[in-house]
Short mmCIF file of C-alpha atoms and ligand atoms in Angstrom, two decimals:
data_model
loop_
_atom_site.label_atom_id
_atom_site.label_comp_id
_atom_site.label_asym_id
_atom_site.label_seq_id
_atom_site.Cartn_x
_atom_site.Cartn_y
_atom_site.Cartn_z
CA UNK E 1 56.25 53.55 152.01
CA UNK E 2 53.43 51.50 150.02
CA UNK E 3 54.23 48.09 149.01
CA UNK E 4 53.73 47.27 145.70
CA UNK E 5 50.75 45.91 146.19
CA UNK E 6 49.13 48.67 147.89
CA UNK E 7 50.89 51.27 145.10
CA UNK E 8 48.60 48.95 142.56
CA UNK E 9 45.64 49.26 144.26
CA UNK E 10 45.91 52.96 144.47
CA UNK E 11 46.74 53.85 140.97
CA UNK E 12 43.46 51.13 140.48
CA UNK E 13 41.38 53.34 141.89
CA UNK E 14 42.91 55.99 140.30
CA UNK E 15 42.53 53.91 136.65
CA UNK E 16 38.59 53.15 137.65
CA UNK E 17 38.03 56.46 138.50
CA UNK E 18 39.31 57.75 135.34
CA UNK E 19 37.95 55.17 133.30
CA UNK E 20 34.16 55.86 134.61
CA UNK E 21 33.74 59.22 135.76
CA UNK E 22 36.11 61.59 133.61
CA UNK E 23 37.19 59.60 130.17
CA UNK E 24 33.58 58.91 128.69
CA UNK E 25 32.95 63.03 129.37
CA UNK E 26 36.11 64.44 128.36
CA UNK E 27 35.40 65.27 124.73
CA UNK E 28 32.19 67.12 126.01
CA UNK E 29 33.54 69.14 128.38
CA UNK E 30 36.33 70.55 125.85
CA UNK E 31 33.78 71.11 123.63
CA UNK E 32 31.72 73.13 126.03
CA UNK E 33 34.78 74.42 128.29
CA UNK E 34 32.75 72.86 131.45
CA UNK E 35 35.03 72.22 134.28
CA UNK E 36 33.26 69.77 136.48
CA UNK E 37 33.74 70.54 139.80
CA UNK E 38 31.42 67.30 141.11
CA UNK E 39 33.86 65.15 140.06
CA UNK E 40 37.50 66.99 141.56
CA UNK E 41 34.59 67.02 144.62
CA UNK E 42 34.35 63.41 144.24
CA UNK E 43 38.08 63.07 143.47
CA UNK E 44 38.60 64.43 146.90
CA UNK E 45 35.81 62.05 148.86
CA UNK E 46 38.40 59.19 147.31
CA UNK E 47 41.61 61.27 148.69
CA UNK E 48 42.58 62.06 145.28
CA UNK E 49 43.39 65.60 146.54
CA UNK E 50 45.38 64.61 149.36
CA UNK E 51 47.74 61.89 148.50
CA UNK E 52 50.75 63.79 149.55
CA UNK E 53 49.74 65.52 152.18
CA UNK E 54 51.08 63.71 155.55
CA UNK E 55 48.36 61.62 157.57
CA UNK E 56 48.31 64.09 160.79
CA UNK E 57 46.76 66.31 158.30
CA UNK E 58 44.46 63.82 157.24
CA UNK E 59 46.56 63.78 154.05
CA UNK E 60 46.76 59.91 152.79
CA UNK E 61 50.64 60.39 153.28
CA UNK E 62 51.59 58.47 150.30
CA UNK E 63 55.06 59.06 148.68
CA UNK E 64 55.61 60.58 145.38
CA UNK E 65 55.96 58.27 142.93
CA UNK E 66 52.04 56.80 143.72
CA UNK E 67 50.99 60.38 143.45
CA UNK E 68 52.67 60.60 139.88
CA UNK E 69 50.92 57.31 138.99
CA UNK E 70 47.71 58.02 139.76
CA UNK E 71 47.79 61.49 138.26
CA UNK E 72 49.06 59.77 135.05
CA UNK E 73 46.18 57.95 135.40
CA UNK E 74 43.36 61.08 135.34
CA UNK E 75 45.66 63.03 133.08
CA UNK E 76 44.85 60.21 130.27
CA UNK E 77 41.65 60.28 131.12
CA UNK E 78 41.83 64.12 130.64
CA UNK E 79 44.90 66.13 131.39
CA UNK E 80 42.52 69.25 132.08
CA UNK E 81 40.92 67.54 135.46
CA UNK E 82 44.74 66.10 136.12
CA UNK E 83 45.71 70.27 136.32
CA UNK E 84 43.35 71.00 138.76
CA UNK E 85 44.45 68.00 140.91
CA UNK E 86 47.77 68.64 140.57
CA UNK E 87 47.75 72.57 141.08
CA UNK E 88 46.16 71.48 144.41
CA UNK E 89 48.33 68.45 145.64
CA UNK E 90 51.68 69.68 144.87
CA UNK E 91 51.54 73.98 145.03
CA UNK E 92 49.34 74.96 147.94
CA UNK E 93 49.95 71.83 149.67
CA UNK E 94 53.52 72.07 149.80
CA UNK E 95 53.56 75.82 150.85
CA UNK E 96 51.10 75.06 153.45
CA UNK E 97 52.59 71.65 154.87
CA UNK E 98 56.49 73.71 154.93
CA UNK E 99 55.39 77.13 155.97
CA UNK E 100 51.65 76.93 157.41
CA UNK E 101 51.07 78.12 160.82
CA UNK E 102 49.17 75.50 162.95
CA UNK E 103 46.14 77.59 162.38
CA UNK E 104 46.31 77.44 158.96
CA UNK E 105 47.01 73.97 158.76
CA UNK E 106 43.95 73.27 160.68
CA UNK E 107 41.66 75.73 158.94
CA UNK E 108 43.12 75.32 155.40
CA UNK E 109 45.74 72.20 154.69
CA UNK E 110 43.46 69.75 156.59
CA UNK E 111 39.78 70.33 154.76
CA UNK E 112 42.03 70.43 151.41
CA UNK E 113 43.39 67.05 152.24
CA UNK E 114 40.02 65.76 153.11
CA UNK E 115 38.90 67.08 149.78
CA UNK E 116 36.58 69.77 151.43
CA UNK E 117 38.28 73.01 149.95
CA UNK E 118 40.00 73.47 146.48
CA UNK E 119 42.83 75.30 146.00
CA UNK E 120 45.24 77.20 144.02
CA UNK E 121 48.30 79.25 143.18
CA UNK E 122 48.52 82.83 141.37
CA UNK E 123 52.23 84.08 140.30
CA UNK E 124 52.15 85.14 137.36
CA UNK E 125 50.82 88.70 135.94
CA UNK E 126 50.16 89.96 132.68
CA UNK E 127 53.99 91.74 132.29
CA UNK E 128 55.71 89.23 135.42
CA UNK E 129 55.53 85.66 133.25
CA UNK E 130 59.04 83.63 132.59
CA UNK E 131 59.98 86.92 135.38
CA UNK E 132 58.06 85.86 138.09
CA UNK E 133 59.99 88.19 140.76
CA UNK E 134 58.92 91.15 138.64
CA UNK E 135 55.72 90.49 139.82
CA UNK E 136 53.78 93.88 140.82
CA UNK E 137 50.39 93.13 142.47
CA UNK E 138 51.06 95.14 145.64
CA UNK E 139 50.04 94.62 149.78
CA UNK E 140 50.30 97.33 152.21
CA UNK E 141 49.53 96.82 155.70
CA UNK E 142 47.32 99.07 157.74
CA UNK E 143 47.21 97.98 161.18
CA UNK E 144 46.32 94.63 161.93
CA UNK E 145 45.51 94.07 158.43
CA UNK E 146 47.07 93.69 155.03
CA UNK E 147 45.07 95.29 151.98
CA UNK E 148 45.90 93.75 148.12
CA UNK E 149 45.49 94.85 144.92
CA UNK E 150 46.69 94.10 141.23
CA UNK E 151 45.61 91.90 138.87
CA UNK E 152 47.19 88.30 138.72
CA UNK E 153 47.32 86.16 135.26
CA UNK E 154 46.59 82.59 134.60
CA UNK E 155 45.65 81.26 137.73
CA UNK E 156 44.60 77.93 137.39
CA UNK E 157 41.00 76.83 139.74
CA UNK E 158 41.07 80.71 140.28
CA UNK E 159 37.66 81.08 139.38
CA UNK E 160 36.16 77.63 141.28
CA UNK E 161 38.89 77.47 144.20
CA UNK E 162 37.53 78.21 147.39
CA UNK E 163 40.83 79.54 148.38
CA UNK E 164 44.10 81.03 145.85
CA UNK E 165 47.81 81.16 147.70
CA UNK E 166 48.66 84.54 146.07
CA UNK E 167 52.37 86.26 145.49
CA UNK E 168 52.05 89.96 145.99
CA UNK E 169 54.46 92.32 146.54
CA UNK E 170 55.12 93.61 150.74
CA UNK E 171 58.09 95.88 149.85
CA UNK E 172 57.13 99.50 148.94
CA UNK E 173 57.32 101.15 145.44
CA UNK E 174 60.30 103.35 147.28
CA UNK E 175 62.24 100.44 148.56
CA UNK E 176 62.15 97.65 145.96
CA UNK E 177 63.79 94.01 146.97
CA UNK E 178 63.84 92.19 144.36
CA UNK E 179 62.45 88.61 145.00
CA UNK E 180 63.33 89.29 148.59
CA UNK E 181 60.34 91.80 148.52
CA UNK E 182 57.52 89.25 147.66
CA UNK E 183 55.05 87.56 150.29
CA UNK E 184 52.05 84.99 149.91
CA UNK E 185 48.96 85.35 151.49
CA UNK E 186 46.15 82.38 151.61
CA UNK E 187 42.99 84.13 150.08
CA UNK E 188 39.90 82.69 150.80
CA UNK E 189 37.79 83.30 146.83
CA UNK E 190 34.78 84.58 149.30
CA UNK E 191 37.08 88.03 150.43
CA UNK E 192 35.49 90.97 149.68
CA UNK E 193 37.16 92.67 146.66
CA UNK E 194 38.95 88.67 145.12
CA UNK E 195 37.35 88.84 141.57
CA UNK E 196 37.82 85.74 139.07
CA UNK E 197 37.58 87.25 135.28
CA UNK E 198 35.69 85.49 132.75
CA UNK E 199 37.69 82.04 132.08
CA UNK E 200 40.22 81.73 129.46
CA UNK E 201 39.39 80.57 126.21
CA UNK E 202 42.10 78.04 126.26
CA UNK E 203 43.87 75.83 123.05
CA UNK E 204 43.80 73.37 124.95
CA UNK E 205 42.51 72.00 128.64
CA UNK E 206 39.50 73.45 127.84
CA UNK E 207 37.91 71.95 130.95
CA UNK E 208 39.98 73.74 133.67
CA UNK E 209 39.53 76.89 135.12
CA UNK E 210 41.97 79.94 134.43
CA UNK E 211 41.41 82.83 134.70
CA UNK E 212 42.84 87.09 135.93
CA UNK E 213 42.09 87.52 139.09
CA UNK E 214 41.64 91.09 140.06
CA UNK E 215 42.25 92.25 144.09
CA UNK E 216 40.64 95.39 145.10
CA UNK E 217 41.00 96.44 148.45
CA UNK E 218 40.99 92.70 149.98
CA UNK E 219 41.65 93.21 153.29
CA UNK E 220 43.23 90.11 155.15
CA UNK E 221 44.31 89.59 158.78
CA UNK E 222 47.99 89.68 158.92
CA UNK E 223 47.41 85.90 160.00
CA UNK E 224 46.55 84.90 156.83
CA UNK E 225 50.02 85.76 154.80
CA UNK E 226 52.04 82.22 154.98
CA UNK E 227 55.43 82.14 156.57
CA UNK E 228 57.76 84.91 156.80
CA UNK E 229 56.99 88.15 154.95
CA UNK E 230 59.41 88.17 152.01
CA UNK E 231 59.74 84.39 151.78
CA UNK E 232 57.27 84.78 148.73
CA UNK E 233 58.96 84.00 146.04
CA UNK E 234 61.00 81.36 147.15
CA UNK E 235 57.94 79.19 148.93
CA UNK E 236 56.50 79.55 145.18
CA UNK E 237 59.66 78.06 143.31
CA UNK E 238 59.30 75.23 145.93
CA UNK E 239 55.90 74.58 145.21
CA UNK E 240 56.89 75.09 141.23
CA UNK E 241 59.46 72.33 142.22
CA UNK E 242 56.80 69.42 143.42
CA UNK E 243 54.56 71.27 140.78
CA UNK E 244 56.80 70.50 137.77
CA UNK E 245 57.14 66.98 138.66
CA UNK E 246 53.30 66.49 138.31
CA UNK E 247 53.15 68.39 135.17
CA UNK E 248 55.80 65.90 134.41
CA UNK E 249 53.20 62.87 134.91
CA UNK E 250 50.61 64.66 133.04
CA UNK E 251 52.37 65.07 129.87
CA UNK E 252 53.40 61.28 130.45
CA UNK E 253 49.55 60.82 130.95
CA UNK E 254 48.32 63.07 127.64
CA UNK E 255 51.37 60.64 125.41
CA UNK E 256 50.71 57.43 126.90
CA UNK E 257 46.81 57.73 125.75
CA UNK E 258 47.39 59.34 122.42
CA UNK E 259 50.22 56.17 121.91
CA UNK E 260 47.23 53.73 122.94
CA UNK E 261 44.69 55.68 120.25
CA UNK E 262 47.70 55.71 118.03
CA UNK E 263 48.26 51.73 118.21
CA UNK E 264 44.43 50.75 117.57
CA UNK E 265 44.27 53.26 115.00
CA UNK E 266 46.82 51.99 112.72
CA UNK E 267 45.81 48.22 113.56
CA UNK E 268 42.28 49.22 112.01
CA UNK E 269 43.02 51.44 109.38
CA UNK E 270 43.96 50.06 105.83
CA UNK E 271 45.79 51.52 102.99
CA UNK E 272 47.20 49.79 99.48
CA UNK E 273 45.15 46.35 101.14
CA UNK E 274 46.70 46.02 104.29
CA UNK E 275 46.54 47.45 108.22
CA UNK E 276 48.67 50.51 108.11
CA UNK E 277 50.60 49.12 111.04
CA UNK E 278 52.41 46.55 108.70
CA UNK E 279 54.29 49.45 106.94
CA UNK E 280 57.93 50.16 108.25
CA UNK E 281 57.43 53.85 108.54
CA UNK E 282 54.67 53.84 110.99
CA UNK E 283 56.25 51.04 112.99
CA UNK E 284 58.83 53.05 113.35
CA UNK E 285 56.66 56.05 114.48
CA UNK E 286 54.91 54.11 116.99
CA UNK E 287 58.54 52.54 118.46
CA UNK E 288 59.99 55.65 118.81
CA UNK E 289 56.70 56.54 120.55
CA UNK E 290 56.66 54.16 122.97
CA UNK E 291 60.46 54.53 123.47
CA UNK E 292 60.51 58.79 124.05
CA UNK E 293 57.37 57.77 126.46
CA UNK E 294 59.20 54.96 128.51
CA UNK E 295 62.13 57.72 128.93
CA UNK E 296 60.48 60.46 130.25
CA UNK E 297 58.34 58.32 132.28
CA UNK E 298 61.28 57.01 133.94
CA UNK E 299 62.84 60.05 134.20
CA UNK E 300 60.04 61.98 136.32
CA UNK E 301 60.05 58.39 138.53
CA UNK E 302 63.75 59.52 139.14
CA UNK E 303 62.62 62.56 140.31
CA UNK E 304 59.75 61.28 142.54
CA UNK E 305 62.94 59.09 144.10
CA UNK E 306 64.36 62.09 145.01
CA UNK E 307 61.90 63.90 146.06
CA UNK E 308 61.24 60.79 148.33
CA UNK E 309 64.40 60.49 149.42
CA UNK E 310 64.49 64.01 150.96
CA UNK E 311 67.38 65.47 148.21
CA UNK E 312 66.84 69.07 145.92
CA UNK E 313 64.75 68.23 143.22
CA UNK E 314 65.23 71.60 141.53
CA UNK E 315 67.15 70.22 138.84
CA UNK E 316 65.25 66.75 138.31
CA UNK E 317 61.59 68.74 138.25
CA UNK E 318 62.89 70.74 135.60
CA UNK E 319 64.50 67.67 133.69
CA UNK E 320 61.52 65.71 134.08
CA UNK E 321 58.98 68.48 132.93
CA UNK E 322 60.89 69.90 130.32
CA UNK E 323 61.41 66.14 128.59
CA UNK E 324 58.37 64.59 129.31
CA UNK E 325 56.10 68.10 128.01
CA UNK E 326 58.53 67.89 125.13
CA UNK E 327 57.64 64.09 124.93
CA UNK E 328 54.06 64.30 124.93
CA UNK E 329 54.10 67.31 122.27
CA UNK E 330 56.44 65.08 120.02
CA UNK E 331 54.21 61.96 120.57
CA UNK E 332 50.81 64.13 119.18
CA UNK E 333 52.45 65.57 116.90
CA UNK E 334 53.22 61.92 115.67
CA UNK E 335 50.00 60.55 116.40
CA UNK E 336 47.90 63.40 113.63
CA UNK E 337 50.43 62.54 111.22
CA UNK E 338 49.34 58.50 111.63
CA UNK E 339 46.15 59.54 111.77
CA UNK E 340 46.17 62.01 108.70
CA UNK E 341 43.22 63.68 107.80
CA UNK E 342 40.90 62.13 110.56
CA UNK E 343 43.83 63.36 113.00
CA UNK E 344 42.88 67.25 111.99
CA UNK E 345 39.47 66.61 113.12
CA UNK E 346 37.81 66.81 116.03
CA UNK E 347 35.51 64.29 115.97
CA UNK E 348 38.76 61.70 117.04
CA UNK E 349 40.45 61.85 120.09
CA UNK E 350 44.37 62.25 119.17
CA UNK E 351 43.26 66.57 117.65
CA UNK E 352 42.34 67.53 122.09
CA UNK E 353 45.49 65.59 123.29
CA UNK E 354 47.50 67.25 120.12
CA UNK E 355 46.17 70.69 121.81
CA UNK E 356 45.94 69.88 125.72
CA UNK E 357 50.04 68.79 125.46
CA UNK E 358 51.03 72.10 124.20
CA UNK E 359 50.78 73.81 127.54
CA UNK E 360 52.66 71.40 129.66
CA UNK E 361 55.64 73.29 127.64
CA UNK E 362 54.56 76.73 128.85
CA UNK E 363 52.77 76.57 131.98
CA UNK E 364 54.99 76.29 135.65
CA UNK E 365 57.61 77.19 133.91
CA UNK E 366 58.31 77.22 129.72
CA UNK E 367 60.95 74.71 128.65
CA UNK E 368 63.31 77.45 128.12
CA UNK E 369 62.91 78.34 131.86
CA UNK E 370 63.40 74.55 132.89
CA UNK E 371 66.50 74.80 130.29
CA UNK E 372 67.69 78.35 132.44
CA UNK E 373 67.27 76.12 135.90
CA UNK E 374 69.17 72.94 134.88
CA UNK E 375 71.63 75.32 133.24
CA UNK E 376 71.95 77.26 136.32
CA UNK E 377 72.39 73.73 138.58
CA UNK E 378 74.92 72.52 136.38
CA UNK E 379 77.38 75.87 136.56
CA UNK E 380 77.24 75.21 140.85
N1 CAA U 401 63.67 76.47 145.68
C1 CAA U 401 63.95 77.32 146.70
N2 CAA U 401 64.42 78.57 146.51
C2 CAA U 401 64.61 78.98 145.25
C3 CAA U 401 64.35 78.15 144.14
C4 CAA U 401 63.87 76.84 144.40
N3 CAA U 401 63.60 75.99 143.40
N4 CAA U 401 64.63 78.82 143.01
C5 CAA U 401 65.07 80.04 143.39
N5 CAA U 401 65.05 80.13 144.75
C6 CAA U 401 65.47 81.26 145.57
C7 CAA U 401 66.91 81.62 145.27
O1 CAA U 401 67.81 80.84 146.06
C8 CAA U 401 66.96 83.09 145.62
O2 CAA U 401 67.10 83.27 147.02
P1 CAA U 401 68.49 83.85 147.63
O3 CAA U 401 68.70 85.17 146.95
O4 CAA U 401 68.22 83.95 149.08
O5 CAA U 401 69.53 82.84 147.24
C9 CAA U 401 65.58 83.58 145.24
O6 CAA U 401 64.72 82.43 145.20
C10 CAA U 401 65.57 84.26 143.88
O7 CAA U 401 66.05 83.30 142.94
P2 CAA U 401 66.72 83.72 141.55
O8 CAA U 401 67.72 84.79 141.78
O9 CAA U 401 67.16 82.47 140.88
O10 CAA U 401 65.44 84.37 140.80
P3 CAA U 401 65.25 84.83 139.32
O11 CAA U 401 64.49 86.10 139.33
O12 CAA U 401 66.54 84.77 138.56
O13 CAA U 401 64.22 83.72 138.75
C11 CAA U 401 63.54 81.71 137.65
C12 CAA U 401 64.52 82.40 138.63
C13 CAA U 401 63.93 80.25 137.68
C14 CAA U 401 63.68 82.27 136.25
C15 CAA U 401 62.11 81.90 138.18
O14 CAA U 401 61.67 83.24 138.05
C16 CAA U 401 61.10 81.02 137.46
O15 CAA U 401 60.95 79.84 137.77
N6 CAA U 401 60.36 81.60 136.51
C17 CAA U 401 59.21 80.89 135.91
C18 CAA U 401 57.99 81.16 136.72
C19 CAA U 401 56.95 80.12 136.54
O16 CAA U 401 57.19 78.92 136.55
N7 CAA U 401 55.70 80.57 136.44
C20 CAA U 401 54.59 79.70 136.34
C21 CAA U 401 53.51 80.18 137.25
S1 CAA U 401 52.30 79.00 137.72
C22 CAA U 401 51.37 78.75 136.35
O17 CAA U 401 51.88 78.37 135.35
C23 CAA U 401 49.89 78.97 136.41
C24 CAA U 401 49.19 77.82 136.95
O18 CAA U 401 48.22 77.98 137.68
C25 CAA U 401 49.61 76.47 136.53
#
């Protein structure tokens, strides 16, 4: 555990970082869809993808709650570099630090933590979305091998990862299983027959990569699925579960900066000869604001406790993300109405964190889904 002072220092770095090397370019690469691998490259030099990942895995071990404070940090700098961090820290990571082999560990978790590979996680397909165990992207062994194709949906870094943990199915079409009948195999991106489609033409987090990703014929060693063969799908909900928390922190990250635009904004602006801030009405925007921010700040902290602490975080993850991505939609929303006309445009900041807060309601999970898990935790 950090001490305070150390935690400062970190999420310092993180706040430097951000400040120099991803805030002044932000607006360009939304505006040109231009996901900057350099800097998640330089992010990683720094540690940035490898806070959680333990030390003997030349992870920088830290705890939760600094991870979620420094990815605040990038996220309101620009929420779309913050996905590609987070994707990496809390998915992949997690699968491969509970379930990696030694030999994957070395080969895979260790040059991740060090910042030397990228990587990411493909569930979802075009018709297997809110239904994740529906899935249908299929492996069949032959031999010593496994062979996988289908077409996953969505997958975030899939085109600029150098390796995707994907969910296919290992069950045949004759003997379905349900979620018990779906593995995950660690796919390098340079496998013959892993294609990345043409990126996404996103709303919003324009800058990071999604995109299909089509597997024909890829042909992997049987050492390369993770785990246990039909341990799939639940290794993915328990990387969704540290995965939820950090979209948690980014939607945090998106409101806090569209509250600090929000506040200089209305000190500048004038209307009927005074700052607009001096009217009632918008003070009472910007408390509330501040207020909904605060909570679901403190909320995913709560979580990060938890998750600290060694308890389930199910329920908490899906709390935190389905408040605070509720939060930082709420706050935008706010923030174009303060800003009015000038908030429709692009040319200010508050219209790209307006459209990059949308998704933290849909992606790892939509709100309804969080609603389904907390539901389903509370009827235990
Ligand atoms: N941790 C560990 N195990 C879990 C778990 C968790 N959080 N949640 C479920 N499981 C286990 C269950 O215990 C069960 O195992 P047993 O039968 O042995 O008990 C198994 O997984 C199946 O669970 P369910 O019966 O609950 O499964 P379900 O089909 O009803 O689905 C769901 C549950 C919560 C709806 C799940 O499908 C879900 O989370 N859906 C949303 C998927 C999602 O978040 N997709 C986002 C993909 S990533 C992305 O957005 C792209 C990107 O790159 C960012």
């Amino acid at each position: 555990m950090l001490t305070a002072t150390e935690q400062r220092e970190v999420v310092e770095l993180a706040r430097e970082f951000a400040a120099e090397k991803i805030a002044p370019f932000a607006a360009e690469w939304d505006r040109t869809s231009h996901f900057p691998r350099d800097v998640i490259d330089e992010m990683g030099k720094l540690g940035f993808l490898g806070m959680i990942t333990p030390e003997e895995y030349d992870g920088m071990g830290l705890d939760t709650l600094t991870y979620l404070l420094a990815l605040e940090e990038i996220s309101a700098a620009d929420a779309a570099i913050a996905v590609s961090m987070g994707i990496h820290n809390a998915i992949p990571t997690t699968m491969l630090v509970k379930h990696g082999s030694p030999a994957q560990k070395e080969k895979y978790l260790k040059p991740m933590a060090r910042g030397e590979l990228l990587a990411g996680f493909a569930l979802s397909e075009a018709e297997a979305g809110s239904d994740a165990a529906s899935l249908r992207a299929q492996a069949t062994k032959d031999g010593s091998q496994w062979v996988l194709n289908g077409t996953k949906a969505w997958a975030t870094n899939s085109g600029t990862a150098d390796l995707m943990m994907i969910m296919v199915r290992t069950d045949q079409p004759n003997a379905r299983r349900g979620a018990k009948g779906i593995s995950t195999f660690i796919v390098p991106t340079d496998t013959t027959g892993y294609k990345a489609c043409k990126p996404e033409d996103k709303m919003g987090l324009r800058a990071s990569n999604t995109a299909a990703i089509e597997l024909n014929d890829v042909r992997l060693p049987n050492d390369q699925m993770l785990g246990d063969e039909g341990m799939g799908f639940v290794y993915a909900m328990e990387g969704l579960d540290a995965g939820r928390l950090g979209i948690g922190a980014q939607a945090v990250g998106i409101a806090r900066s569209v509250l600090e635009h929000s506040i200089r904004y209305c000190a500048e602006r004038k209307q009927f000869g005074k700052a607009i801030q001096e009217f009632q009405a918008v003070q009472f925007k910007l408390a509330d604001m501040a207020t909904r921010i605060e909570a679901a700040r403190a909320l995913t902290h709560r979580a990060a406790a938890r998750k600290d602490a060694g308890e389930d975080v199910t329920l908490y993850a899906a709390m935190a993300k389905v408040f605070s991505s509720e939060t930082a939609m709420w706050v935008t929303t706010q923030a174009i109405q303060l800003f009015g006309g000038y908030g429709y445009m692009r040319d200010f900041p508050v219209e790209k964190l307006f459209r990059d807060a949308k998704v933290t309601e849909i992606y790892e999970g939509t709100s309804e889904i969080q609603r389904t898990v907390i539901a389903r935790a509370l009827a235990r």
